[in-house]
């Protein structure tokens, strides 16, 4: 009933006003009314045809006999529709800021800062310091990720996996993102400085600077950007150590442990991001990025580049135990995640496709989580240096108090200690928590 007069007027070559009436009838008709009409192929075809006819007629009529009132009304309608669409889509919520912060990645960054604190603190866990460490690390990482998306706005809009992020999709403005980056970065650094110590805030600021000012611009300049990003991504492992020891980290017995964790995470990030780049290589090429796996059409080169890093990562737990940084249970426990990740690499190498590469990528995440947990449980200080009390000085316990308490509660149930007893004490370091030495240290 609404469309019939306009269609009739247009078919008879009526004035632009009649054509505009037809266009308005098509586009202004409430969607709720259309929703109540029973859909059918015929009605859909008629509506689509009338819509196209009306659009062409309005354009032709306005070009032939421009009417200021008509064109002004049409422009006003277009602006109103555009503003209405924007207001409907620009709903900034907590989820929007989560996406802007790359929440999942930022959460992993926060987790990587915790093992150092759990190892190096000389006494019981301080809830305020631990909360400040986790919160400050999360906020500073969120700020760095936001600055990364601000810099890569145009390129994100070209890539399928990133075009729906808050900035390229138009859900959030650049000003809103800038305000969030400044606020989260400032608050995060303040929390780390006051809740932990200034050194922890300085390490976090260095992480932000290397990520946003070095790694991000380098992604379109050189494929070695992954190496720079690996260093930036491994710096958060030092935050826990500095939060517990401050400037005393360099001279503490935990300095080598901090170096081990940092090195492990640097090596881990190379195959992790190589796999991610190969999975989305078409998208990265579309965005103009430069990474080594992007020129690998078969996947064999990516597998070959990843293999040396996995070999080194498999050897690192053995090296840590040999150097006295951890119990020999560390390589025993790390054998399982290492084997699973290595098997995923072999499958990808034998049959390089997206599915196998994604399994290899996901295997890197489980490997990292398992390794961080195992090192937190099995890391130890060479106590032979601590037990020499000839100087008469009081020995300061370096074994984490929470582990000493855990040993006291679980030592009787520990299968390693039972096996050690069955072998008449031949297994000198049989248990990762070694209750005897732990008690001496305490």
XYZ file of C-alpha atoms in Angstrom:
442
model
C 0.000 0.000 0.000
C 2.869 2.385 0.735
C 4.948 1.463 -2.281
C 2.199 1.344 -4.933
C 1.682 5.143 -5.510
C 5.398 5.803 -5.598
C 6.033 2.974 -8.045
C 3.197 4.201 -10.269
C 4.458 7.786 -10.212
C 7.976 6.731 -11.029
C 6.894 4.465 -13.866
C 5.130 7.454 -15.467
C 8.237 9.608 -15.316
C 7.011 11.829 -12.542
C 8.955 14.605 -10.850
C 11.885 14.120 -8.482
C 9.513 14.620 -5.564
C 7.575 11.500 -6.542
C 10.832 9.630 -6.973
C 11.944 10.803 -3.566
C 8.669 9.632 -2.130
C 9.374 6.213 -3.521
C 12.907 6.240 -2.053
C 11.573 7.349 1.314
C 8.890 4.665 1.264
C 11.530 2.045 0.678
C 14.132 3.267 3.170
C 12.007 4.863 5.886
C 9.567 1.972 6.162
C 10.079 0.697 9.726
C 11.961 -2.551 9.956
C 9.522 -3.689 12.606
C 6.710 -3.510 10.040
C 8.730 -5.510 7.562
C 9.457 -8.074 10.248
C 5.733 -8.721 10.622
C 5.339 -9.483 6.929
C 5.605 -13.145 6.164
C 8.791 -13.527 4.103
C 8.613 -15.085 0.687
C 10.958 -15.162 -2.320
C 8.495 -13.105 -4.366
C 8.176 -10.302 -1.796
C 11.954 -10.226 -1.290
C 12.547 -9.954 -5.025
C 9.937 -7.175 -5.398
C 11.342 -5.166 -2.496
C 14.917 -5.463 -3.778
C 13.875 -4.431 -7.275
C 11.911 -1.433 -6.055
C 14.821 -0.369 -3.854
C 17.248 -0.434 -6.757
C 14.775 1.339 -9.065
C 14.112 4.061 -6.524
C 17.799 4.701 -5.919
C 18.569 5.024 -9.622
C 15.533 7.243 -10.214
C 16.380 9.643 -7.399
C 19.952 9.976 -8.637
C 18.820 10.559 -12.238
C 16.069 13.013 -11.269
C 18.262 15.067 -8.945
C 20.962 15.271 -11.601
C 18.462 16.425 -14.241
C 16.499 18.884 -12.085
C 18.234 19.544 -8.798
C 15.908 20.626 -6.063
C 17.611 22.254 -3.059
C 14.830 21.243 -0.713
C 14.959 17.656 -1.917
C 18.736 17.281 -1.847
C 18.894 18.970 1.551
C 16.299 16.628 2.960
C 18.074 13.633 1.499
C 21.412 14.747 2.931
C 19.818 15.314 6.326
C 18.263 11.876 6.172
C 21.604 10.310 5.240
C 23.340 12.075 8.104
C 20.651 11.022 10.540
C 20.857 7.417 9.385
C 24.647 7.446 9.592
C 24.632 8.954 13.073
C 21.973 6.480 14.162
C 24.012 3.561 12.872
C 27.128 4.853 14.641
C 25.289 5.392 17.897
C 23.896 1.897 17.665
C 27.292 0.306 17.000
C 29.548 2.432 19.228
C 28.584 0.805 22.482
C 31.824 1.024 24.460
C 31.690 -1.602 27.199
C 34.138 -3.422 29.429
C 34.484 -5.984 26.676
C 35.608 -3.232 24.323
C 38.467 -2.306 26.623
C 39.304 -5.989 27.035
C 39.727 -6.275 23.267
C 41.662 -3.026 23.117
C 44.014 -4.399 25.781
C 44.318 -7.760 24.006
C 43.075 -9.210 27.248
C 44.170 -12.814 26.739
C 47.718 -11.815 25.811
C 47.868 -9.322 28.673
C 46.730 -12.024 31.089
C 49.602 -14.255 29.958
C 52.015 -11.379 30.543
C 50.719 -11.012 34.098
C 51.090 -14.743 34.742
C 54.702 -14.726 33.554
C 55.575 -12.144 36.232
C 54.406 -14.304 39.141
C 56.983 -17.166 39.287
C 59.862 -14.817 40.062
C 58.020 -13.349 43.021
C 56.987 -16.749 44.352
C 60.607 -17.917 44.209
C 62.584 -14.927 45.422
C 60.518 -13.558 48.298
C 62.418 -14.259 51.528
C 59.329 -14.632 53.721
C 55.660 -15.390 53.372
C 53.659 -14.015 50.477
C 52.589 -10.416 51.009
C 49.081 -10.116 49.510
C 49.387 -6.373 48.871
C 52.675 -6.736 46.995
C 51.401 -9.708 45.013
C 48.194 -7.850 44.091
C 50.192 -4.768 43.096
C 52.478 -6.889 40.922
C 49.618 -8.603 39.097
C 47.487 -5.477 38.707
C 50.320 -3.168 37.688
C 51.663 -5.652 35.161
C 48.203 -6.101 33.657
C 47.590 -2.357 33.328
C 50.970 -1.548 31.819
C 50.612 -4.388 29.340
C 47.115 -3.135 28.451
C 48.599 0.297 27.785
C 51.313 -1.122 25.525
C 48.805 -3.216 23.582
C 46.571 -0.174 23.121
C 49.458 1.897 21.777
C 50.247 -0.970 19.418
C 46.699 -0.915 18.018
C 46.737 2.860 17.702
C 49.891 2.689 15.603
C 48.580 -0.173 13.461
C 45.054 1.185 12.954
C 45.188 1.367 9.158
C 46.850 -2.030 8.791
C 44.418 -3.662 11.211
C 41.598 -2.466 8.975
C 43.073 -4.459 6.082
C 43.352 -7.757 7.932
C 40.421 -10.095 8.478
C 41.552 -11.176 11.956
C 41.949 -7.594 13.207
C 39.389 -5.498 11.314
C 36.801 -6.055 14.057
C 38.978 -4.639 16.805
C 37.598 -1.540 18.553
C 39.574 1.044 16.544
C 39.297 -0.187 12.927
C 35.654 -1.160 13.434
C 34.796 2.342 14.666
C 33.480 1.158 18.018
C 36.058 3.336 19.775
C 37.653 6.597 18.703
C 41.355 7.300 18.641
C 40.948 9.840 21.431
C 39.242 7.286 23.671
C 42.012 4.785 23.013
C 44.682 7.400 23.708
C 43.051 8.341 27.009
C 42.866 4.691 28.027
C 46.513 4.060 27.111
C 47.681 7.055 29.139
C 45.457 6.249 32.112
C 46.241 2.525 32.296
C 49.956 3.076 31.772
C 50.191 5.828 34.387
C 48.125 3.983 36.973
C 49.943 0.711 36.317
C 53.386 2.234 36.732
C 52.224 4.025 39.871
C 50.916 0.793 41.380
C 54.181 -1.027 40.617
C 56.261 1.808 42.040
C 54.275 2.230 45.249
C 53.046 -1.327 45.786
C 56.348 -3.006 44.844
C 59.326 -0.710 44.265
C 60.609 1.803 41.675
C 62.858 -0.774 39.986
C 59.840 -2.913 39.131
C 58.136 0.117 37.600
C 61.302 0.895 35.619
C 61.466 -2.629 34.175
C 57.792 -2.400 33.218
C 58.333 0.995 31.576
C 61.210 -0.504 29.582
C 58.906 -3.297 28.461
C 56.312 -0.796 27.274
C 58.913 1.295 25.445
C 60.533 -1.617 23.614
C 57.150 -3.046 22.622
C 55.440 0.142 21.456
C 58.401 2.189 20.198
C 60.701 -0.516 18.806
C 58.904 -3.768 18.064
C 55.691 -2.278 16.665
C 57.278 0.017 14.037
C 59.821 -2.665 13.138
C 57.086 -5.118 12.094
C 56.875 -3.452 8.669
C 60.613 -2.814 8.329
C 62.403 -6.090 9.001
C 61.508 -9.742 9.639
C 63.853 -9.599 12.630
C 61.100 -7.752 14.491
C 60.225 -11.096 16.111
C 63.618 -11.151 17.834
C 63.058 -7.678 19.265
C 59.525 -8.617 20.297
C 60.833 -11.739 22.023
C 63.054 -9.619 24.266
C 60.202 -7.266 25.054
C 57.886 -10.169 25.786
C 60.370 -11.818 28.138
C 61.078 -8.769 30.293
C 57.932 -9.311 32.454
C 59.541 -12.475 33.881
C 61.948 -10.176 35.745
C 59.162 -8.188 37.397
C 58.493 -10.813 40.053
C 62.145 -10.983 41.054
C 62.471 -7.205 41.303
C 59.203 -6.969 43.252
C 60.586 -9.397 45.843
C 64.207 -8.267 45.998
C 64.367 -4.783 44.474
C 67.886 -3.621 43.685
C 69.263 -6.574 45.633
C 68.447 -8.943 42.774
C 71.850 -8.582 41.074
C 73.749 -9.828 44.130
C 71.198 -12.380 45.305
C 71.362 -16.151 44.738
C 68.237 -15.814 42.580
C 69.913 -13.738 39.859
C 70.716 -16.803 37.743
C 67.163 -18.045 38.135
C 65.910 -14.733 36.755
C 68.315 -15.048 33.829
C 67.122 -18.615 33.177
C 63.449 -17.620 33.101
C 64.171 -14.642 30.854
C 66.191 -16.759 28.410
C 63.587 -19.502 28.349
C 60.807 -17.093 27.443
C 62.919 -15.392 24.756
C 63.541 -18.754 23.083
C 59.923 -19.830 23.519
C 58.500 -16.829 21.716
C 60.292 -17.535 18.444
C 58.500 -20.781 17.442
C 55.318 -19.491 19.070
C 55.114 -16.436 16.816
C 56.507 -18.258 13.784
C 53.529 -20.608 13.990
C 51.091 -17.719 14.434
C 52.573 -15.859 11.459
C 52.342 -18.904 9.185
C 48.714 -19.578 10.138
C 47.735 -15.988 9.260
C 50.362 -15.334 6.587
C 47.815 -14.128 4.017
C 46.474 -11.602 6.500
C 49.929 -10.391 7.506
C 50.883 -9.962 3.844
C 47.694 -8.004 3.285
C 48.676 -5.712 6.135
C 52.183 -5.176 4.783
C 54.089 -6.887 7.602
C 57.485 -8.541 7.254
C 58.049 -11.888 8.957
C 60.101 -14.889 7.945
C 57.192 -17.389 7.705
C 55.225 -15.146 5.299
C 57.299 -16.266 2.302
C 56.982 -19.933 3.273
C 54.235 -21.408 1.089
C 54.718 -25.028 2.179
C 55.293 -24.674 5.934
C 58.510 -26.684 5.829
C 60.714 -23.631 6.303
C 58.676 -22.538 9.330
C 59.044 -25.984 10.906
C 62.771 -25.947 10.198
C 63.177 -22.486 11.756
C 61.285 -23.594 14.871
C 63.210 -26.808 15.482
C 66.466 -25.325 16.891
C 64.512 -23.335 19.447
C 62.666 -26.440 20.632
C 65.961 -28.313 20.953
C 67.333 -25.518 23.128
C 64.168 -25.400 25.216
C 64.316 -29.147 25.825
C 67.920 -28.799 27.028
C 67.307 -25.846 29.348
C 65.718 -27.813 32.258
C 68.683 -30.207 32.246
C 71.091 -27.279 32.240
C 69.230 -25.648 35.135
C 69.489 -28.764 37.280
C 73.126 -29.323 36.363
C 73.910 -25.757 37.423
C 72.165 -26.240 40.759
C 69.303 -23.892 39.935
C 66.649 -26.571 40.357
C 66.046 -30.103 41.503
C 66.566 -32.879 38.967
C 62.825 -33.296 39.076
C 62.600 -30.239 36.801
C 63.805 -32.046 33.657
C 61.797 -35.105 34.678
C 58.609 -33.055 34.933
C 59.411 -30.935 31.863
C 59.835 -34.062 29.742
C 56.073 -34.401 29.308
C 55.236 -30.909 27.943
C 58.463 -30.956 25.914
C 57.524 -34.263 24.301
C 53.983 -33.104 23.518
C 55.193 -29.886 21.916
C 57.891 -31.716 19.977
C 55.328 -34.225 18.710
C 53.131 -31.359 17.496
C 56.120 -29.938 15.608
C 56.848 -33.303 13.997
C 53.249 -33.619 12.832
C 53.367 -30.148 11.353
C 56.673 -30.958 9.659
C 55.368 -34.205 8.176
C 52.029 -32.755 7.105
C 52.252 -28.946 6.992
C 48.738 -27.526 7.043
C 46.790 -24.964 9.028
C 45.290 -27.516 11.428
C 48.642 -29.028 12.402
C 50.262 -25.624 12.680
C 47.473 -24.486 14.990
C 48.076 -27.544 17.189
C 51.743 -26.628 17.279
C 50.827 -23.067 18.245
C 48.474 -24.193 21.024
C 51.115 -26.648 22.213
C 53.428 -23.728 22.830
C 50.932 -22.220 25.266
C 50.568 -25.404 27.308
C 54.348 -25.826 27.291
C 54.921 -22.317 28.662
C 52.322 -22.669 31.399
C 53.692 -26.050 32.459
C 57.308 -24.856 32.441
C 56.543 -21.783 34.539
C 54.702 -23.944 37.084
C 57.423 -26.606 37.180
C 60.225 -24.080 37.635
C 58.273 -22.404 40.429
C 57.984 -25.744 42.216
C 61.463 -27.156 41.602
C 63.788 -24.137 41.561
C 66.204 -23.998 44.483
C 69.339 -22.248 45.665
C 72.604 -24.121 46.156
C 72.300 -24.331 49.923
C 75.856 -25.564 50.485
C 76.922 -21.922 50.295
C 74.253 -20.929 52.781
C 75.054 -23.584 55.392
C 78.585 -22.417 56.131
C 78.142 -20.577 59.439
C 81.828 -20.359 60.372
C 81.680 -16.587 60.194
C 79.079 -16.610 62.927
C 76.595 -14.648 60.844
C 73.000 -15.713 60.906
C 71.950 -17.605 57.811
C 69.142 -15.860 55.978
C 66.662 -18.386 54.575
C 66.390 -18.208 50.800
C 63.930 -21.047 50.428
C 60.427 -19.620 49.899
C 58.490 -19.869 53.148
C 55.377 -21.158 51.410
C 57.373 -24.094 50.037
C 58.890 -24.870 53.429
C 55.388 -24.962 54.889
C 54.183 -27.152 52.042
C 57.065 -29.565 52.590
C 56.192 -29.930 56.257
C 52.626 -30.870 55.390
C 53.268 -33.210 52.481
C 56.675 -34.767 53.154
C 55.170 -37.931 54.651
C 53.085 -38.484 51.527
C 55.845 -37.674 49.044
C 56.629 -40.675 46.763
C 60.086 -39.277 45.992
C 61.076 -39.315 49.653
C 59.700 -42.830 50.050
C 61.749 -44.005 47.067
C 64.784 -42.251 48.495
C 64.313 -44.137 51.769
C 63.907 -47.464 49.982
C 67.235 -46.869 48.237
C 69.000 -46.145 51.571
C 69.445 -42.461 50.806
C 71.302 -42.982 47.531
C 69.018 -40.414 45.849
C 70.570 -37.329 47.367
C 68.156 -34.979 45.630
C 65.200 -37.237 45.258
C 62.412 -34.822 46.161
C 61.862 -31.403 44.592
C 60.968 -30.061 48.042
C 63.728 -31.945 49.948
C 62.325 -31.598 53.443
C 65.612 -32.179 55.226
C 67.463 -29.289 53.613
C 64.395 -27.175 53.548
C 64.203 -27.442 57.293
C 67.855 -26.550 57.603
C 67.357 -23.508 55.470
C 64.392 -22.465 57.504
